[in-house]
XYZ file of C-alpha atoms in Angstrom:
447
model
C 73.588 413.086 -76.555
C 76.490 410.667 -76.937
C 79.180 410.628 -74.484
C 81.579 410.198 -77.868
C 83.593 413.365 -78.567
C 81.698 415.471 -81.396
C 82.679 414.443 -85.005
C 85.655 415.977 -87.276
C 84.392 418.972 -89.156
C 84.576 419.163 -92.635
C 86.776 420.972 -94.592
C 84.214 423.928 -95.117
C 82.654 423.435 -91.324
C 79.840 426.057 -92.372
C 78.706 423.580 -95.635
C 76.700 421.283 -96.071
C 78.086 417.595 -96.069
C 76.984 415.516 -98.691
C 74.861 412.587 -97.180
C 75.882 409.989 -100.470
C 79.176 411.350 -99.773
C 79.218 409.676 -95.792
C 80.612 406.524 -94.007
C 78.858 404.614 -92.046
C 80.923 405.472 -89.584
C 80.156 409.083 -89.638
C 76.513 408.311 -90.604
C 76.185 407.360 -87.387
C 78.309 410.058 -85.456
C 75.758 411.845 -87.154
C 72.633 410.480 -86.061
C 73.759 410.665 -82.452
C 74.904 414.506 -82.508
C 71.336 415.355 -84.296
C 69.598 413.847 -81.771
C 72.018 415.450 -78.493
C 74.387 417.691 -79.521
C 71.903 420.447 -80.540
C 68.120 420.074 -79.777
C 64.609 422.162 -81.145
C 65.510 425.739 -79.751
C 68.430 425.283 -77.625
C 71.325 423.616 -78.832
C 71.028 421.032 -76.461
C 74.745 419.054 -75.762
C 73.322 416.896 -73.041
C 75.994 415.398 -71.436
C 78.100 414.981 -75.122
C 81.471 415.725 -73.758
C 80.719 415.642 -70.117
C 82.627 412.307 -69.747
C 85.277 413.072 -72.091
C 88.503 414.145 -70.536
C 90.018 415.180 -74.189
C 86.482 417.912 -74.003
C 87.616 418.976 -70.130
C 89.228 422.125 -69.042
C 92.804 421.516 -68.348
C 93.926 421.397 -64.229
C 94.173 425.857 -63.231
C 97.664 426.962 -64.084
C 97.288 429.297 -60.874
C 93.623 429.999 -58.736
C 93.083 433.144 -57.230
C 90.462 433.236 -54.090
C 88.727 436.113 -52.802
C 87.294 437.806 -50.197
C 83.802 436.582 -49.405
C 80.780 439.332 -50.496
C 77.967 439.067 -50.829
C 77.108 441.899 -53.620
C 75.929 441.259 -56.896
C 78.898 440.172 -59.819
C 81.727 439.954 -57.360
C 84.403 437.790 -57.645
C 84.220 434.568 -55.377
C 87.418 433.014 -57.734
C 89.244 433.423 -61.037
C 91.316 430.748 -62.388
C 93.333 430.414 -65.404
C 91.896 427.402 -67.844
C 94.606 427.492 -70.942
C 95.782 429.852 -73.367
C 95.958 429.800 -76.709
C 99.093 431.588 -77.744
C 98.109 432.136 -81.523
C 96.162 432.671 -83.801
C 97.112 429.350 -85.399
C 96.274 427.366 -81.786
C 93.045 429.496 -82.027
C 92.428 428.032 -85.193
C 93.158 424.408 -84.415
C 91.301 425.049 -81.015
C 88.190 426.221 -83.245
C 87.867 423.867 -85.897
C 88.335 420.953 -83.698
C 85.058 422.389 -82.487
C 83.711 422.746 -86.018
C 83.737 426.308 -86.354
C 85.263 428.055 -88.717
C 88.533 429.516 -87.775
C 89.738 432.508 -90.442
C 88.576 435.302 -88.440
C 91.522 434.713 -85.283
C 93.853 437.396 -85.465
C 94.805 437.094 -82.194
C 95.631 434.441 -79.483
C 93.956 433.943 -76.070
C 94.013 433.426 -72.584
C 90.712 432.178 -70.810
C 90.033 432.009 -67.198
C 86.952 430.676 -65.375
C 85.170 433.262 -62.990
C 83.409 432.328 -60.089
C 80.781 434.946 -58.642
C 77.993 435.725 -56.634
C 74.293 436.789 -58.187
C 70.883 435.597 -57.186
C 68.968 432.523 -57.501
C 65.402 432.428 -58.661
C 63.775 433.845 -55.534
C 66.397 436.413 -55.137
C 68.155 434.788 -52.478
C 71.793 434.524 -52.861
C 74.003 432.298 -54.688
C 77.208 431.760 -57.167
C 77.835 430.320 -60.469
C 80.049 430.886 -63.114
C 81.011 431.357 -66.401
C 84.031 431.886 -69.003
C 86.260 435.097 -69.796
C 88.489 434.895 -72.608
C 90.546 437.729 -73.699
C 93.141 438.516 -76.757
C 96.545 438.734 -76.666
C 96.788 442.054 -77.541
C 98.653 445.734 -77.114
C 94.715 446.667 -75.882
C 93.999 448.172 -72.740
C 90.385 449.065 -73.300
C 88.745 446.219 -74.789
C 85.132 445.861 -75.637
C 82.744 443.397 -74.380
C 81.175 440.320 -75.350
C 78.536 438.493 -73.716
C 77.091 434.886 -75.739
C 74.625 433.255 -74.293
C 75.000 428.976 -75.323
C 72.674 426.839 -75.229
C 71.255 423.539 -73.531
C 72.773 421.213 -71.947
C 71.861 418.411 -69.258
C 75.244 418.120 -67.016
C 76.495 420.459 -65.020
C 79.559 420.131 -67.486
C 78.060 421.310 -70.344
C 78.864 424.759 -70.257
C 81.591 427.294 -71.264
C 84.604 427.252 -68.304
C 84.141 423.594 -67.988
C 84.248 422.139 -71.664
C 86.779 423.104 -74.407
C 86.856 422.923 -77.815
C 83.149 422.466 -77.745
C 79.999 424.055 -79.033
C 79.616 426.112 -75.758
C 82.836 427.571 -75.251
C 84.174 428.288 -79.144
C 82.059 431.102 -79.657
C 83.588 432.820 -76.533
C 86.843 432.163 -78.083
C 85.700 433.250 -81.589
C 85.029 436.576 -80.039
C 88.125 437.159 -78.113
C 90.373 436.135 -81.106
C 88.993 439.369 -83.055
C 89.672 441.351 -80.681
C 86.816 441.436 -77.839
C 87.117 440.601 -73.612
C 84.639 437.236 -74.359
C 82.313 436.398 -71.880
C 80.309 433.300 -71.562
C 77.770 432.325 -68.490
C 77.243 428.855 -67.296
C 73.603 429.753 -65.942
C 72.785 429.065 -62.689
C 73.006 425.123 -61.382
C 75.852 425.214 -64.671
C 79.316 424.779 -64.580
C 80.441 425.314 -60.870
C 77.324 426.674 -60.080
C 75.119 425.470 -56.864
C 71.933 422.914 -57.116
C 69.771 422.660 -60.433
C 69.884 424.595 -63.811
C 65.948 426.352 -64.468
C 65.922 425.677 -68.044
C 64.616 428.521 -69.924
C 64.392 430.689 -66.968
C 64.374 434.244 -68.701
C 64.469 436.219 -65.349
C 67.767 433.904 -64.067
C 69.599 434.086 -67.096
C 70.009 438.166 -66.952
C 70.939 438.096 -63.777
C 73.676 435.567 -63.996
C 74.260 437.125 -67.496
C 74.720 440.483 -66.569
C 76.976 439.255 -63.251
C 79.168 437.630 -65.186
C 79.390 441.093 -66.793
C 80.329 442.389 -63.460
C 82.467 439.842 -62.557
C 84.020 440.406 -65.427
C 84.530 443.696 -65.542
C 86.122 442.846 -61.514
C 88.876 440.959 -62.792
C 90.099 442.655 -65.853
C 92.616 444.951 -64.338
C 94.504 442.424 -63.085
C 95.067 441.625 -66.616
C 96.146 445.404 -67.388
C 92.724 445.258 -69.016
C 89.885 447.955 -68.468
C 86.452 446.861 -70.038
C 84.243 449.328 -72.317
C 80.817 450.622 -71.566
C 79.767 449.098 -74.373
C 78.392 445.108 -74.642
C 77.621 443.657 -77.700
C 75.263 441.254 -76.968
C 74.663 437.276 -78.764
C 74.101 433.516 -78.197
C 73.370 430.833 -79.669
C 69.473 429.191 -79.657
C 68.926 429.366 -75.304
C 71.137 431.679 -75.793
C 69.132 433.917 -77.674
C 66.240 434.427 -75.957
C 68.844 435.003 -73.277
C 70.767 437.096 -74.989
C 67.451 439.463 -75.989
C 66.831 439.518 -72.763
C 70.229 440.663 -71.459
C 70.379 443.083 -74.109
C 66.707 444.203 -72.870
C 67.603 444.950 -69.463
C 70.935 446.917 -70.241
C 69.106 448.786 -72.381
C 66.971 449.937 -69.537
C 69.876 450.370 -67.471
C 69.805 447.148 -65.366
C 73.932 448.036 -64.192
C 75.131 451.620 -63.583
C 78.478 450.586 -65.997
C 77.417 448.745 -68.840
C 74.930 449.880 -71.584
C 73.503 447.792 -75.111
C 75.724 448.661 -77.785
C 74.134 445.649 -80.199
C 72.472 442.614 -80.362
C 72.634 439.391 -82.228
C 70.992 436.657 -81.513
C 71.167 432.939 -83.399
C 68.865 430.737 -84.079
C 65.825 431.251 -80.591
C 62.524 429.600 -79.859
C 61.231 433.238 -79.151
C 57.909 432.105 -79.375
C 58.753 428.846 -76.825
C 54.288 428.933 -75.900
C 52.752 429.657 -79.140
C 55.594 428.508 -81.939
C 57.923 425.730 -80.947
C 54.783 423.571 -78.253
C 52.940 423.327 -81.784
C 55.614 422.628 -83.621
C 56.977 419.918 -81.233
C 53.183 418.447 -80.646
C 52.495 418.056 -84.736
C 55.672 416.648 -85.653
C 57.509 419.083 -87.262
C 60.292 418.915 -84.433
C 62.691 415.994 -85.470
C 61.447 413.350 -83.185
C 63.974 411.953 -80.201
C 64.500 416.278 -80.011
C 60.796 417.153 -79.041
C 60.963 413.950 -76.390
C 64.053 415.348 -74.928
C 62.546 418.592 -75.256
C 58.898 418.033 -73.866
C 60.376 416.389 -71.058
C 63.012 419.794 -69.984
C 60.612 421.304 -70.415
C 57.552 419.362 -68.210
C 60.633 419.196 -65.844
C 61.930 422.339 -65.256
C 58.465 424.386 -65.663
C 57.288 422.563 -62.898
C 60.393 422.708 -60.569
C 59.712 426.833 -60.416
C 55.896 426.718 -61.751
C 53.638 423.742 -60.293
C 51.296 422.454 -62.091
C 51.434 418.669 -61.430
C 52.150 417.468 -58.304
C 52.437 413.604 -59.417
C 54.796 412.672 -62.550
C 52.125 409.832 -63.370
C 49.925 413.168 -64.567
C 51.908 413.453 -67.464
C 54.388 411.099 -67.979
C 53.598 407.553 -68.729
C 55.186 404.441 -66.926
C 57.878 403.825 -66.871
C 59.022 407.273 -67.901
C 56.785 408.968 -64.976
C 59.665 407.388 -61.960
C 62.215 408.108 -64.031
C 62.843 410.903 -66.079
C 62.978 413.989 -63.469
C 65.874 412.108 -61.982
C 67.158 412.371 -65.639
C 67.331 416.563 -65.736
C 69.547 416.448 -62.240
C 72.513 418.119 -63.961
C 74.632 414.605 -63.248
C 73.345 412.315 -66.516
C 74.815 413.335 -69.404
C 73.246 413.309 -73.037
C 74.060 409.531 -73.379
C 71.600 408.475 -70.714
C 69.347 410.063 -71.311
C 68.842 408.973 -75.007
C 68.148 404.841 -73.210
C 66.283 406.306 -70.586
C 63.983 408.181 -73.083
C 61.072 407.021 -75.588
C 61.463 407.533 -79.241
C 58.115 409.412 -79.682
C 56.209 412.512 -77.302
C 53.121 409.854 -77.333
C 55.235 407.114 -76.120
C 55.771 410.053 -73.371
C 53.437 411.689 -72.761
C 49.679 410.952 -70.320
C 46.547 412.309 -72.895
C 46.643 414.734 -69.831
C 50.466 415.730 -70.394
C 49.846 416.189 -74.167
C 46.858 417.781 -73.570
C 48.139 420.329 -70.764
C 51.262 421.148 -73.502
C 48.767 421.919 -76.579
C 46.034 423.932 -74.526
C 48.639 425.469 -71.527
C 46.579 426.546 -67.831
C 48.373 427.238 -64.336
C 52.018 426.729 -63.636
C 52.867 426.203 -67.587
C 51.318 429.001 -68.934
C 53.066 431.380 -66.127
C 56.576 429.280 -67.207
C 55.973 430.263 -70.863
C 54.726 434.027 -70.856
C 58.382 433.868 -69.255
C 59.659 432.438 -72.097
C 58.071 433.959 -74.632
C 57.919 437.997 -73.599
C 61.807 438.712 -74.778
C 60.837 439.876 -77.747
C 57.342 441.205 -76.768
C 56.794 445.149 -75.298
C 60.421 446.719 -75.806
C 62.070 447.865 -79.475
C 66.113 447.374 -79.516
C 67.582 451.474 -80.043
C 71.003 449.727 -81.497
C 72.116 447.641 -84.212
C 70.519 444.542 -83.684
C 69.790 441.070 -86.609
C 67.938 438.168 -86.018
C 70.149 435.446 -87.126
C 68.260 431.932 -88.534
C 69.163 428.756 -90.912
C 65.179 428.321 -93.230
C 65.007 424.116 -92.608
C 66.063 424.158 -88.914
C 65.412 420.774 -87.838
C 64.773 422.732 -84.002
C 64.353 425.417 -83.959
C 61.589 426.485 -86.075
C 61.740 429.436 -88.350
C 58.613 430.674 -87.239
C 59.483 432.129 -84.271
C 61.941 434.513 -85.974
C 58.982 435.541 -87.635
C 56.947 436.114 -84.318
C 60.048 438.056 -82.974
C 60.295 440.323 -85.654
C 56.616 441.202 -86.059
C 57.345 442.235 -82.560
C 60.230 443.859 -82.403
C 58.506 445.602 -85.299
C 55.063 446.279 -83.657
C 56.896 448.196 -81.336
C 58.830 450.425 -83.748
C 61.928 448.593 -84.297
C 62.810 447.578 -87.630
C 64.953 444.450 -87.358
C 66.277 442.439 -90.147
C 66.749 438.468 -90.498
C 69.889 437.175 -91.691
C 68.678 433.525 -93.594
C 71.910 432.040 -92.966
C 71.155 429.501 -95.834
C 71.691 425.508 -96.497
C 74.400 424.799 -93.329
C 74.011 421.578 -92.384
C 76.511 420.471 -89.617
C 76.946 416.799 -89.066
C 73.094 416.369 -90.479
C 71.771 419.599 -88.717
C 70.660 423.141 -89.865
C 70.439 424.047 -86.256
C 74.421 423.086 -85.449
C 75.047 424.665 -88.457
C 73.682 427.647 -88.074
C 75.689 428.180 -84.565
C 78.911 427.187 -86.625
C 78.082 429.881 -89.503
C 76.336 432.053 -87.212
C 78.793 432.444 -84.963
C 81.544 433.272 -88.076
C 78.369 435.926 -89.339
C 78.092 437.980 -86.594
C 81.930 438.242 -85.215
C 82.647 439.596 -88.560
C 79.847 442.339 -87.553
C 80.540 442.858 -84.336
C 83.512 444.151 -85.728
C 82.779 446.244 -88.544
C 80.543 447.723 -85.871
C 83.181 448.529 -83.611
C 85.602 449.755 -86.206
C 82.922 452.482 -87.259
């Protein structure tokens, strides 16, 4: 939640950090990062660098404006953001974000695409995303789609930030030789309006239309994208990745098809597993507060279940919490504007509603909890997680595996081990999971 940059990574960013060796300053930074950089189920970035100039994408070197069109996936604009001209430059970028850099084999160029899509009601709107292409001689490139974790500020999105948890995985996949895309989601990045957090249908349409925009733009660089898409994502993005994979497999696009699927540390059973863990205190306390607030506010916008915030939020938060999730507040502001425990945040009715969801809340949860149900991937699939995740409790992954097995899919779970980063197993899962998925996807492309 801090507006400070993330702490410098250890020499081995996928290794546990010894608490006894931290300085007081490092402990302070680590605590802020645990509380705000990636919370509960969704890797919440919450404005950690929204006000830090060094973390922003630099001014455009080249900007193109497209003719207006209403077709989904049609480009509105394409902007070259930066070039990392060598594997060494890529490695430096990844290390700044805390990621391992040993698999960087190519330099890359990064572009922000703004494209046409639809909103939660199916009405025309626009969204943005990051396209990163390798600097190699290949003309036909495999596509990788990475769906990022949650952010509160519009700038907490892949196309708006550099050397960050939301953009580094996209760069890592491109540096391994793929055309890597990272949708910002509706209401994030350059997209108008509010972000419909954890709304699976809009995450799916935004992700699919970003792939279409990338395919349209690629020939300008002398490239074409292959049909098969390898799909991954972290935390909130893990659910988004499963939903995109399902859409591709079902033929949602006439060109693209699913090639492989590798979500990392998701809350696939948000209503049945994550919410009970939150209410029972099995999720870090401040993380639980922030995700409780975000869930109630965001879900109520699309599936109304309260008329007055005072029905679910105690005073004084009933007058302030909704405004915190407007896309303009930083994580530091959310930290200051919320209490330390769920019980201080919620009214008895609010807590009872989360314990026994009904009405619009139950409707919203049916959407979040359906990504693993009633389908079976027919491509290589792995579920990545880290035991002891203090935010996305690992029973979520167990439930997803069970549901997929019920439909005939034998999907292995890959436990990433003790991968703490800045005192957070959840953050570490993104770092170690990205490295593992980059290598696995590259192996699949070579086979």
